[in-house]
Short mmCIF file of N, CA, C and O in Angstrom, two decimals:
data_model
loop_
_atom_site.label_atom_id
_atom_site.label_comp_id
_atom_site.label_asym_id
_atom_site.label_seq_id
_atom_site.Cartn_x
_atom_site.Cartn_y
_atom_site.Cartn_z
N MET A 1 -48.04 -13.69 15.98
CA MET A 1 -46.89 -14.47 15.56
C MET A 1 -46.12 -13.73 14.46
O MET A 1 -44.90 -13.66 14.50
N LYS A 2 -46.87 -13.17 13.48
CA LYS A 2 -46.22 -12.45 12.38
C LYS A 2 -45.54 -11.19 12.89
O LYS A 2 -44.46 -10.84 12.44
N ARG A 3 -46.20 -10.49 13.83
CA ARG A 3 -45.60 -9.28 14.40
C ARG A 3 -44.32 -9.61 15.15
O ARG A 3 -43.33 -8.88 15.07
N GLY A 4 -44.34 -10.69 15.90
CA GLY A 4 -43.15 -11.11 16.67
C GLY A 4 -41.99 -11.45 15.73
O GLY A 4 -40.85 -11.07 15.98
N LEU A 5 -42.30 -12.14 14.65
CA LEU A 5 -41.29 -12.49 13.67
C LEU A 5 -40.74 -11.24 12.99
O LEU A 5 -39.53 -11.09 12.81
N LEU A 6 -41.63 -10.31 12.63
CA LEU A 6 -41.22 -9.05 12.00
C LEU A 6 -40.36 -8.24 12.95
O LEU A 6 -39.32 -7.69 12.56
N LEU A 7 -40.74 -8.16 14.20
CA LEU A 7 -39.97 -7.44 15.21
C LEU A 7 -38.58 -8.07 15.38
O LEU A 7 -37.57 -7.36 15.46
N PHE A 8 -38.52 -9.39 15.39
CA PHE A 8 -37.25 -10.09 15.51
C PHE A 8 -36.34 -9.77 14.33
O PHE A 8 -35.15 -9.49 14.50
N VAL A 9 -36.87 -9.80 13.12
CA VAL A 9 -36.09 -9.51 11.92
C VAL A 9 -35.57 -8.07 11.94
O VAL A 9 -34.41 -7.81 11.63
N ILE A 10 -36.41 -7.13 12.33
CA ILE A 10 -36.00 -5.72 12.40
C ILE A 10 -34.89 -5.54 13.44
O ILE A 10 -33.88 -4.89 13.18
N CYS A 11 -35.07 -6.12 14.62
CA CYS A 11 -34.05 -6.00 15.68
C CYS A 11 -32.74 -6.65 15.24
O CYS A 11 -31.66 -6.10 15.48
N PHE A 12 -32.81 -7.82 14.60
CA PHE A 12 -31.61 -8.51 14.14
C PHE A 12 -30.88 -7.68 13.08
O PHE A 12 -29.66 -7.57 13.10
N THR A 13 -31.62 -7.06 12.18
CA THR A 13 -31.02 -6.24 11.12
C THR A 13 -30.32 -5.03 11.72
O THR A 13 -29.20 -4.70 11.33
N ILE A 14 -30.96 -4.36 12.65
CA ILE A 14 -30.37 -3.17 13.28
C ILE A 14 -29.14 -3.56 14.09
O ILE A 14 -28.10 -2.91 14.00
N ALA A 15 -29.22 -4.64 14.84
CA ALA A 15 -28.09 -5.06 15.68
C ALA A 15 -26.90 -5.49 14.84
O ALA A 15 -25.75 -5.24 15.20
N SER A 16 -27.14 -6.14 13.71
CA SER A 16 -26.03 -6.64 12.90
C SER A 16 -25.41 -5.56 12.02
O SER A 16 -24.32 -5.74 11.50
N SER A 17 -26.07 -4.43 11.87
CA SER A 17 -25.54 -3.38 10.99
C SER A 17 -24.74 -2.32 11.73
O SER A 17 -24.25 -1.39 11.12
N THR A 18 -24.60 -2.46 13.05
CA THR A 18 -23.82 -1.47 13.78
C THR A 18 -22.35 -1.62 13.44
O THR A 18 -21.85 -2.72 13.24
N ALA A 19 -21.66 -0.51 13.36
CA ALA A 19 -20.25 -0.52 12.97
C ALA A 19 -19.38 -1.01 14.11
O ALA A 19 -19.57 -0.62 15.25
N GLN A 20 -18.47 -1.88 13.77
CA GLN A 20 -17.51 -2.39 14.72
C GLN A 20 -16.13 -1.93 14.26
O GLN A 20 -15.82 -1.95 13.09
N ALA A 21 -15.30 -1.52 15.18
CA ALA A 21 -13.95 -1.11 14.83
C ALA A 21 -12.95 -1.92 15.64
O ALA A 21 -13.21 -2.29 16.78
N LEU A 22 -11.82 -2.20 15.00
CA LEU A 22 -10.75 -2.92 15.68
C LEU A 22 -10.07 -2.01 16.69
O LEU A 22 -10.02 -0.80 16.53
N SER A 23 -9.54 -2.63 17.70
CA SER A 23 -8.70 -1.90 18.64
C SER A 23 -7.27 -2.37 18.37
O SER A 23 -6.93 -3.52 18.61
N TRP A 24 -6.46 -1.48 17.81
CA TRP A 24 -5.10 -1.84 17.44
C TRP A 24 -4.22 -1.93 18.68
O TRP A 24 -4.35 -1.13 19.60
N ALA A 25 -3.30 -2.87 18.69
CA ALA A 25 -2.41 -3.06 19.84
C ALA A 25 -1.32 -1.98 19.89
O ALA A 25 -0.82 -1.66 20.95
N TYR A 26 -0.96 -1.43 18.72
CA TYR A 26 0.09 -0.42 18.64
C TYR A 26 -0.08 0.39 17.37
O TYR A 26 -0.74 -0.05 16.43
N LYS A 27 0.54 1.57 17.34
CA LYS A 27 0.54 2.40 16.14
C LYS A 27 1.60 1.85 15.20
O LYS A 27 2.69 1.48 15.64
N PHE A 28 1.28 1.79 13.90
CA PHE A 28 2.27 1.32 12.95
C PHE A 28 2.19 2.08 11.64
O PHE A 28 1.17 2.70 11.32
N VAL A 29 3.30 2.00 10.90
CA VAL A 29 3.35 2.48 9.52
C VAL A 29 3.96 1.35 8.69
O VAL A 29 4.69 0.50 9.21
N VAL A 30 3.64 1.33 7.41
CA VAL A 30 4.21 0.33 6.51
C VAL A 30 5.03 1.09 5.47
O VAL A 30 4.56 2.07 4.89
N TRP A 31 6.27 0.62 5.29
CA TRP A 31 7.16 1.23 4.31
C TRP A 31 7.95 0.13 3.62
O TRP A 31 8.54 -0.72 4.28
N GLU A 32 7.93 0.12 2.31
CA GLU A 32 8.66 -0.84 1.48
C GLU A 32 8.50 -2.28 1.95
O GLU A 32 9.46 -3.03 2.08
N GLY A 33 7.26 -2.65 2.23
CA GLY A 33 6.95 -4.03 2.59
C GLY A 33 7.23 -4.42 4.03
O GLY A 33 7.05 -5.57 4.41
N GLY A 34 7.64 -3.47 4.85
CA GLY A 34 7.90 -3.76 6.26
C GLY A 34 6.95 -3.00 7.16
O GLY A 34 6.60 -1.85 6.88
N VAL A 35 6.53 -3.64 8.24
CA VAL A 35 5.68 -2.99 9.24
C VAL A 35 6.59 -2.46 10.34
O VAL A 35 7.41 -3.20 10.88
N TYR A 36 6.44 -1.18 10.64
CA TYR A 36 7.24 -0.51 11.66
C TYR A 36 6.34 -0.06 12.80
O TYR A 36 5.37 0.66 12.57
N GLU A 37 6.65 -0.51 14.00
CA GLU A 37 5.90 -0.08 15.18
C GLU A 37 6.41 1.29 15.61
O GLU A 37 7.60 1.49 15.84
N VAL A 38 5.49 2.24 15.73
CA VAL A 38 5.86 3.60 16.12
C VAL A 38 6.02 3.66 17.64
O VAL A 38 5.14 3.24 18.38
N THR A 39 7.17 4.17 18.07
CA THR A 39 7.47 4.26 19.50
C THR A 39 7.22 5.70 19.97
O THR A 39 6.88 6.58 19.18
N ASP A 40 7.42 5.93 21.26
CA ASP A 40 7.32 7.28 21.82
C ASP A 40 8.67 8.00 21.78
O ASP A 40 8.78 9.14 22.21
N GLU A 41 9.69 7.32 21.28
CA GLU A 41 11.05 7.87 21.26
C GLU A 41 11.15 9.00 20.23
O GLU A 41 10.94 8.79 19.04
N VAL A 42 11.44 10.19 20.69
CA VAL A 42 11.56 11.36 19.82
C VAL A 42 12.91 11.35 19.13
O VAL A 42 13.94 11.01 19.73
N VAL A 43 12.91 11.69 17.84
CA VAL A 43 14.14 11.76 17.06
C VAL A 43 14.49 13.24 16.89
O VAL A 43 13.65 14.04 16.45
N ALA A 44 15.72 13.60 17.21
CA ALA A 44 16.17 14.99 17.11
C ALA A 44 16.23 15.42 15.64
O ALA A 44 16.54 14.61 14.76
N ALA A 45 15.96 16.69 15.40
CA ALA A 45 15.99 17.23 14.03
C ALA A 45 17.35 17.02 13.37
O ALA A 45 17.43 16.77 12.16
N SER A 46 18.41 17.06 14.16
CA SER A 46 19.76 16.87 13.62
C SER A 46 20.00 15.44 13.14
O SER A 46 20.92 15.18 12.37
N ASP A 47 19.17 14.49 13.59
CA ASP A 47 19.31 13.09 13.19
C ASP A 47 18.42 12.70 12.01
O ASP A 47 18.46 11.56 11.56
N ILE A 48 17.61 13.64 11.55
CA ILE A 48 16.70 13.35 10.44
C ILE A 48 17.45 13.39 9.12
O ILE A 48 18.14 14.36 8.81
N GLY A 49 17.31 12.31 8.35
CA GLY A 49 17.92 12.22 7.03
C GLY A 49 16.93 12.63 5.96
O GLY A 49 16.01 13.42 6.20
N LYS A 50 17.08 12.04 4.78
CA LYS A 50 16.21 12.41 3.66
C LYS A 50 14.83 11.76 3.78
O LYS A 50 14.66 10.74 4.45
N LYS A 51 13.86 12.39 3.12
CA LYS A 51 12.49 11.86 3.08
C LYS A 51 12.52 10.58 2.25
O LYS A 51 13.08 10.56 1.15
N ILE A 52 11.91 9.50 2.77
CA ILE A 52 11.93 8.22 2.06
C ILE A 52 10.54 7.73 1.67
O ILE A 52 10.42 6.74 0.95
N GLY A 53 9.50 8.39 2.14
CA GLY A 53 8.16 7.94 1.79
C GLY A 53 7.10 8.69 2.56
O GLY A 53 7.40 9.66 3.27
N LYS A 54 5.87 8.20 2.43
CA LYS A 54 4.74 8.80 3.16
C LYS A 54 3.59 7.81 3.23
O LYS A 54 3.54 6.84 2.48
N VAL A 55 2.65 8.08 4.11
CA VAL A 55 1.45 7.26 4.23
C VAL A 55 0.58 7.53 3.00
O VAL A 55 0.28 8.68 2.70
N LYS A 56 0.20 6.46 2.32
CA LYS A 56 -0.64 6.61 1.12
C LYS A 56 -2.06 6.11 1.33
O LYS A 56 -2.94 6.44 0.56
N ARG A 57 -2.28 5.34 2.37
CA ARG A 57 -3.63 4.84 2.65
C ARG A 57 -3.73 4.44 4.12
O ARG A 57 -2.72 4.19 4.76
N MET A 58 -4.94 4.37 4.59
CA MET A 58 -5.19 3.99 5.98
C MET A 58 -5.52 2.50 6.04
O MET A 58 -6.14 1.95 5.13
N ALA A 59 -5.13 1.86 7.13
CA ALA A 59 -5.50 0.47 7.37
C ALA A 59 -7.01 0.42 7.64
O ALA A 59 -7.57 1.36 8.21
N ASN A 60 -7.65 -0.65 7.24
CA ASN A 60 -9.09 -0.79 7.42
C ASN A 60 -9.38 -1.12 8.89
O ASN A 60 -8.95 -2.17 9.39
N ASP A 61 -10.11 -0.25 9.57
CA ASP A 61 -10.41 -0.43 10.99
C ASP A 61 -11.40 -1.56 11.25
O ASP A 61 -11.50 -2.02 12.38
N ARG A 62 -12.11 -1.98 10.24
CA ARG A 62 -13.10 -3.05 10.44
C ARG A 62 -12.51 -4.42 10.16
O ARG A 62 -12.80 -5.37 10.89
N THR A 63 -11.70 -4.54 9.11
CA THR A 63 -11.16 -5.86 8.75
C THR A 63 -9.72 -6.06 9.19
O THR A 63 -9.25 -7.18 9.25
N GLY A 64 -9.02 -4.97 9.45
CA GLY A 64 -7.61 -5.07 9.81
C GLY A 64 -6.70 -5.16 8.60
O GLY A 64 -5.49 -5.28 8.73
N ALA A 65 -7.26 -5.10 7.41
CA ALA A 65 -6.47 -5.23 6.18
C ALA A 65 -5.72 -3.94 5.88
O ALA A 65 -6.22 -2.84 6.13
N TYR A 66 -4.52 -4.09 5.35
CA TYR A 66 -3.74 -2.95 4.89
C TYR A 66 -2.75 -3.44 3.85
O TYR A 66 -2.42 -4.63 3.80
N TYR A 67 -2.30 -2.53 3.00
CA TYR A 67 -1.30 -2.85 1.98
C TYR A 67 -0.61 -1.58 1.54
O TYR A 67 -1.11 -0.49 1.77
N GLY A 68 0.55 -1.75 0.93
CA GLY A 68 1.30 -0.59 0.47
C GLY A 68 1.78 0.25 1.64
O GLY A 68 1.93 -0.24 2.76
N ASP A 69 2.04 1.50 1.40
CA ASP A 69 2.50 2.42 2.45
C ASP A 69 1.29 2.89 3.24
O ASP A 69 0.67 3.89 2.92
N ALA A 70 0.98 2.15 4.28
CA ALA A 70 -0.25 2.38 5.05
C ALA A 70 0.07 2.67 6.51
O ALA A 70 1.20 2.52 6.96
N SER A 71 -0.96 3.07 7.24
CA SER A 71 -0.86 3.27 8.68
C SER A 71 -2.22 3.03 9.32
O SER A 71 -3.25 3.24 8.69
N ASN A 72 -2.20 2.61 10.56
CA ASN A 72 -3.44 2.46 11.31
C ASN A 72 -3.73 3.69 12.17
O ASN A 72 -4.75 3.76 12.83
N TYR A 73 -2.82 4.65 12.14
CA TYR A 73 -2.97 5.82 13.02
C TYR A 73 -2.74 7.14 12.27
O TYR A 73 -3.50 8.08 12.44
N TYR A 74 -1.68 7.21 11.49
CA TYR A 74 -1.30 8.46 10.85
C TYR A 74 -2.08 8.69 9.55
O TYR A 74 -2.37 7.76 8.82
N LYS A 75 -2.39 9.97 9.30
CA LYS A 75 -3.18 10.35 8.12
C LYS A 75 -2.37 10.21 6.84
O LYS A 75 -1.14 10.21 6.87
N LYS A 76 -3.10 10.12 5.73
CA LYS A 76 -2.45 10.11 4.42
C LYS A 76 -1.58 11.34 4.30
O LYS A 76 -1.98 12.43 4.70
N GLY A 77 -0.40 11.17 3.75
CA GLY A 77 0.52 12.30 3.58
C GLY A 77 1.55 12.42 4.68
O GLY A 77 2.52 13.17 4.53
N THR A 78 1.38 11.70 5.80
CA THR A 78 2.38 11.74 6.87
C THR A 78 3.70 11.21 6.31
O THR A 78 3.74 10.15 5.70
N LYS A 79 4.78 11.94 6.52
CA LYS A 79 6.06 11.63 5.88
C LYS A 79 6.94 10.72 6.74
O LYS A 79 6.92 10.79 7.96
N TYR A 80 7.73 9.88 6.02
CA TYR A 80 8.73 9.01 6.64
C TYR A 80 10.10 9.54 6.26
O TYR A 80 10.32 9.98 5.13
N TYR A 81 11.05 9.46 7.20
CA TYR A 81 12.41 9.92 6.96
C TYR A 81 13.41 8.87 7.42
O TYR A 81 13.13 8.09 8.34
N ALA A 82 14.56 8.88 6.78
CA ALA A 82 15.68 8.06 7.24
C ALA A 82 16.23 8.70 8.51
O ALA A 82 16.11 9.92 8.70
N ILE A 83 16.83 7.89 9.36
CA ILE A 83 17.48 8.40 10.56
C ILE A 83 18.98 8.23 10.35
O ILE A 83 19.45 7.12 10.05
N LYS A 84 19.71 9.32 10.48
CA LYS A 84 21.17 9.29 10.28
C LYS A 84 21.81 8.28 11.24
O LYS A 84 21.49 8.26 12.42
N GLY A 85 22.67 7.43 10.69
CA GLY A 85 23.39 6.46 11.50
C GLY A 85 22.62 5.19 11.79
O GLY A 85 23.15 4.29 12.44
N ILE A 86 21.38 5.08 11.31
CA ILE A 86 20.59 3.87 11.52
C ILE A 86 20.09 3.39 10.16
O ILE A 86 19.56 4.17 9.37
N ASP A 87 20.27 2.11 9.88
CA ASP A 87 19.79 1.53 8.63
C ASP A 87 18.26 1.59 8.62
O ASP A 87 17.61 1.22 9.60
N SER A 88 17.70 2.05 7.51
CA SER A 88 16.24 2.19 7.41
C SER A 88 15.52 0.84 7.48
O SER A 88 14.31 0.80 7.71
N VAL A 89 16.24 -0.24 7.30
CA VAL A 89 15.64 -1.56 7.48
C VAL A 89 15.31 -1.78 8.96
O VAL A 89 14.35 -2.48 9.29
N ASP A 90 16.08 -1.16 9.85
CA ASP A 90 15.88 -1.34 11.29
C ASP A 90 14.91 -0.33 11.89
O ASP A 90 14.13 -0.67 12.78
N ALA A 91 14.98 0.92 11.44
CA ALA A 91 14.11 1.96 12.01
C ALA A 91 14.04 3.16 11.06
O ALA A 91 14.96 3.42 10.29
N ILE A 92 12.92 3.86 11.13
CA ILE A 92 12.71 5.09 10.36
C ILE A 92 12.09 6.12 11.29
O ILE A 92 11.64 5.79 12.39
N ALA A 93 12.04 7.36 10.83
CA ALA A 93 11.39 8.43 11.60
C ALA A 93 10.07 8.78 10.93
O ALA A 93 9.97 8.83 9.71
N VAL A 94 9.06 9.00 11.73
CA VAL A 94 7.74 9.40 11.26
C VAL A 94 7.47 10.80 11.75
O VAL A 94 7.64 11.09 12.95
N GLU A 95 7.08 11.69 10.84
CA GLU A 95 6.80 13.08 11.23
C GLU A 95 5.43 13.13 11.91
O GLU A 95 4.41 13.12 11.25
N GLU A 96 5.46 13.17 13.23
CA GLU A 96 4.22 13.15 14.00
C GLU A 96 3.52 14.50 13.94
O GLU A 96 2.30 14.58 13.86
N GLN A 97 4.29 15.55 14.04
CA GLN A 97 3.82 16.93 13.89
C GLN A 97 4.90 17.66 13.12
O GLN A 97 5.98 17.12 12.92
N GLN A 98 4.59 18.88 12.70
CA GLN A 98 5.62 19.65 12.00
C GLN A 98 6.83 19.82 12.91
O GLN A 98 6.70 20.24 14.06
N GLU A 99 8.00 19.43 12.38
CA GLU A 99 9.27 19.52 13.11
C GLU A 99 9.32 18.65 14.36
O GLU A 99 10.09 18.91 15.28
N LYS A 100 8.51 17.57 14.43
CA LYS A 100 8.58 16.61 15.53
C LYS A 100 8.48 15.21 14.93
O LYS A 100 7.49 14.88 14.28
N TRP A 101 9.54 14.41 15.17
CA TRP A 101 9.61 13.08 14.60
C TRP A 101 9.72 12.05 15.72
O TRP A 101 10.33 12.30 16.75
N VAL A 102 9.13 10.88 15.47
CA VAL A 102 9.24 9.76 16.41
C VAL A 102 9.81 8.56 15.66
O VAL A 102 9.65 8.43 14.45
N LYS A 103 10.50 7.71 16.42
CA LYS A 103 11.12 6.53 15.82
C LYS A 103 10.09 5.42 15.64
O LYS A 103 9.25 5.19 16.50
N ALA A 104 10.19 4.75 14.49
CA ALA A 104 9.38 3.57 14.22
C ALA A 104 10.35 2.42 13.95
O ALA A 104 11.21 2.52 13.08
N LYS A 105 10.23 1.35 14.73
CA LYS A 105 11.15 0.22 14.63
C LYS A 105 10.53 -0.91 13.81
O LYS A 105 9.34 -1.21 13.96
N TYR A 106 11.38 -1.51 12.96
CA TYR A 106 10.91 -2.62 12.12
C TYR A 106 10.39 -3.75 12.99
O TYR A 106 11.02 -4.14 13.96
N LEU A 107 9.22 -4.25 12.63
CA LEU A 107 8.58 -5.32 13.40
C LEU A 107 8.54 -6.62 12.61
O LEU A 107 9.01 -7.65 13.07
N HIS A 108 7.97 -6.58 11.41
CA HIS A 108 7.85 -7.77 10.57
C HIS A 108 7.49 -7.37 9.15
O HIS A 108 7.19 -6.21 8.88
N GLU A 109 7.50 -8.35 8.27
CA GLU A 109 7.14 -8.11 6.88
C GLU A 109 5.63 -7.90 6.79
O GLU A 109 4.86 -8.55 7.49
N ALA A 110 5.21 -6.99 5.92
CA ALA A 110 3.79 -6.72 5.72
C ALA A 110 3.15 -7.89 4.98
O ALA A 110 3.82 -8.57 4.20
N PRO A 111 1.86 -8.13 5.18
CA PRO A 111 1.19 -9.22 4.47
C PRO A 111 1.15 -8.96 2.96
O PRO A 111 1.10 -7.81 2.53
N PHE A 112 1.17 -10.03 2.19
CA PHE A 112 1.14 -9.91 0.73
C PHE A 112 -0.22 -9.40 0.28
O PHE A 112 -1.25 -9.77 0.82
N HIS A 113 -0.20 -8.55 -0.74
CA HIS A 113 -1.42 -8.06 -1.38
C HIS A 113 -1.16 -8.05 -2.88
O HIS A 113 -0.05 -7.74 -3.31
N TRP A 114 -2.17 -8.37 -3.67
CA TRP A 114 -1.97 -8.48 -5.11
C TRP A 114 -1.44 -7.19 -5.73
O TRP A 114 -0.76 -7.22 -6.75
N THR A 115 -1.70 -6.05 -5.13
CA THR A 115 -1.20 -4.80 -5.70
C THR A 115 0.32 -4.69 -5.56
O THR A 115 0.92 -3.85 -6.22
N ASP A 116 0.92 -5.54 -4.71
CA ASP A 116 2.37 -5.54 -4.60
C ASP A 116 3.04 -5.95 -5.90
O ASP A 116 4.16 -5.54 -6.19
N ILE A 117 2.36 -6.78 -6.70
CA ILE A 117 2.93 -7.24 -7.97
C ILE A 117 2.34 -6.51 -9.17
O ILE A 117 2.69 -6.82 -10.31
N LEU A 118 1.47 -5.55 -8.93
CA LEU A 118 0.83 -4.80 -10.02
C LEU A 118 1.83 -4.18 -10.99
O LEU A 118 1.64 -4.28 -12.21
N PRO A 119 2.91 -3.55 -10.54
CA PRO A 119 3.86 -2.98 -11.50
C PRO A 119 4.44 -4.05 -12.45
O PRO A 119 4.65 -3.78 -13.63
N TYR A 120 4.66 -5.25 -11.93
CA TYR A 120 5.20 -6.31 -12.76
C TYR A 120 4.16 -6.81 -13.77
O TYR A 120 4.50 -7.16 -14.90
N ILE A 121 2.90 -6.83 -13.36
CA ILE A 121 1.83 -7.22 -14.27
C ILE A 121 1.72 -6.21 -15.40
O ILE A 121 1.64 -6.58 -16.58
N VAL A 122 1.72 -4.93 -15.07
CA VAL A 122 1.64 -3.87 -16.09
C VAL A 122 2.84 -3.94 -17.02
O VAL A 122 2.69 -3.83 -18.24
N LEU A 123 4.03 -4.16 -16.48
CA LEU A 123 5.23 -4.28 -17.30
C LEU A 123 5.13 -5.48 -18.24
O LEU A 123 5.47 -5.38 -19.43
N GLY A 124 4.65 -6.60 -17.75
CA GLY A 124 4.49 -7.80 -18.56
C GLY A 124 3.50 -7.60 -19.69
O GLY A 124 3.74 -7.99 -20.83
N ILE A 125 2.36 -6.98 -19.39
CA ILE A 125 1.35 -6.71 -20.41
C ILE A 125 1.90 -5.74 -21.45
O ILE A 125 1.71 -5.94 -22.65
N SER A 126 2.60 -4.72 -21.01
CA SER A 126 3.20 -3.75 -21.94
C SER A 126 4.20 -4.43 -22.86
O SER A 126 4.23 -4.18 -24.07
N ALA A 127 5.05 -5.30 -22.32
CA ALA A 127 6.03 -6.02 -23.13
C ALA A 127 5.34 -6.93 -24.14
O ALA A 127 5.75 -7.02 -25.30
N PHE A 128 4.27 -7.59 -23.72
CA PHE A 128 3.52 -8.47 -24.62
C PHE A 128 2.89 -7.68 -25.76
O PHE A 128 2.97 -8.08 -26.93
N VAL A 129 2.27 -6.55 -25.44
CA VAL A 129 1.64 -5.71 -26.47
C VAL A 129 2.71 -5.18 -27.43
O VAL A 129 2.51 -5.18 -28.66
N LEU A 130 3.84 -4.76 -26.92
CA LEU A 130 4.93 -4.28 -27.77
C LEU A 130 5.43 -5.40 -28.68
O LEU A 130 5.68 -5.18 -29.87
N PHE A 131 5.57 -6.62 -28.15
CA PHE A 131 6.00 -7.76 -28.94
C PHE A 131 5.01 -8.03 -30.08
O PHE A 131 5.42 -8.24 -31.23
N ILE A 132 3.73 -8.04 -29.79
CA ILE A 132 2.70 -8.27 -30.81
C ILE A 132 2.76 -7.18 -31.87
O ILE A 132 2.73 -7.46 -33.07
N TYR A 133 2.86 -5.92 -31.45
CA TYR A 133 2.93 -4.80 -32.39
C TYR A 133 4.13 -4.94 -33.31
O TYR A 133 4.01 -4.80 -34.54
N LEU A 134 5.30 -5.19 -32.75
CA LEU A 134 6.51 -5.32 -33.57
C LEU A 134 6.44 -6.54 -34.48
O LEU A 134 6.90 -6.49 -35.63
N SER A 135 5.86 -7.63 -34.01
CA SER A 135 5.71 -8.84 -34.83
C SER A 135 4.80 -8.57 -36.03
O SER A 135 5.10 -8.96 -37.16
N LEU A 136 3.68 -7.90 -35.78
CA LEU A 136 2.76 -7.58 -36.87
C LEU A 136 3.39 -6.61 -37.86
O LEU A 136 3.22 -6.75 -39.07
N ARG A 137 4.11 -5.66 -37.34
CA ARG A 137 4.78 -4.70 -38.22
C ARG A 137 5.84 -5.39 -39.08
O ARG A 137 5.95 -5.14 -40.28
N TYR A 138 6.61 -6.28 -38.48
CA TYR A 138 7.64 -7.01 -39.21
C TYR A 138 6.98 -7.91 -40.27
O TYR A 138 7.46 -7.99 -41.40
N ALA A 139 5.89 -8.59 -39.89
CA ALA A 139 5.20 -9.48 -40.82
C ALA A 139 4.64 -8.70 -42.01
O ALA A 139 4.73 -9.14 -43.16
N SER A 140 4.05 -7.53 -41.75
CA SER A 140 3.49 -6.74 -42.85
C SER A 140 4.60 -6.18 -43.74
O SER A 140 4.43 -6.06 -44.96
N LYS A 141 5.75 -5.87 -43.18
CA LYS A 141 6.88 -5.39 -43.96
C LYS A 141 7.40 -6.51 -44.87
O LYS A 141 7.69 -6.27 -46.04
N LYS A 142 7.51 -7.72 -44.33
CA LYS A 142 7.96 -8.87 -45.12
C LYS A 142 6.97 -9.17 -46.24
O LYS A 142 7.35 -9.49 -47.35
N GLU A 143 5.69 -9.07 -45.92
CA GLU A 143 4.64 -9.33 -46.92
C GLU A 143 4.73 -8.30 -48.04
O GLU A 143 4.58 -8.63 -49.21
N GLY A 144 5.00 -7.05 -47.70
CA GLY A 144 5.15 -5.98 -48.70
C GLY A 144 6.35 -6.24 -49.59
O GLY A 144 6.30 -6.02 -50.80
N GLU A 145 7.47 -6.70 -49.00
CA GLU A 145 8.65 -7.00 -49.79
C GLU A 145 8.41 -8.19 -50.72
O GLU A 145 8.82 -8.18 -51.88
N ASN A 146 7.72 -9.21 -50.22
CA ASN A 146 7.41 -10.37 -51.06
C ASN A 146 6.45 -10.01 -52.17
O ASN A 146 6.55 -10.51 -53.28
N HIS A 147 5.54 -9.12 -51.92
CA HIS A 147 4.56 -8.69 -52.92
C HIS A 147 5.25 -7.91 -54.05
O HIS A 147 4.90 -8.02 -55.21
N GLU A 148 6.26 -7.07 -53.69
CA GLU A 148 6.99 -6.28 -54.67
C GLU A 148 7.83 -7.18 -55.57
O GLU A 148 8.01 -6.88 -56.75
N LYS A 149 8.37 -8.28 -55.06
CA LYS A 149 9.20 -9.19 -55.85
C LYS A 149 8.37 -9.92 -56.89
O LYS A 149 8.87 -10.31 -57.94
N ASN A 150 7.11 -10.17 -56.62
CA ASN A 150 6.25 -10.90 -57.55
C ASN A 150 5.66 -9.99 -58.53
O ASN A 150 5.41 -9.49 -59.33
#
């Protein structure tokens, strides 16, 4: 009985620890809060505008989570470009290989992640610390002036 139970626990542990990966429905990149589905449509070099961003992190293949400038297919460092004559809100170019770009069309807004507001949190904390510093400095200056008068 104990051996059977031990064997069951070992088999359950091994079976539950195997890695599972998501199967993505399409290739995508995320840029400035928008998810862009990458198409097979090649963009001519003459239509490539300025560089507007790059992949900074990979989407999690196990949970499906992603945030910031991410991709489920392209490696970190893959560059995004504006396409001449097309608003970047509608479509961007992704450098698939050196000197080969494909169009990525806007699909939907990316899911919210707390790091989206991180710059505002840091700015708020910095402003608060600066306010406290200046208040203390002003108070000590006033105290020094009052002390000199007495």
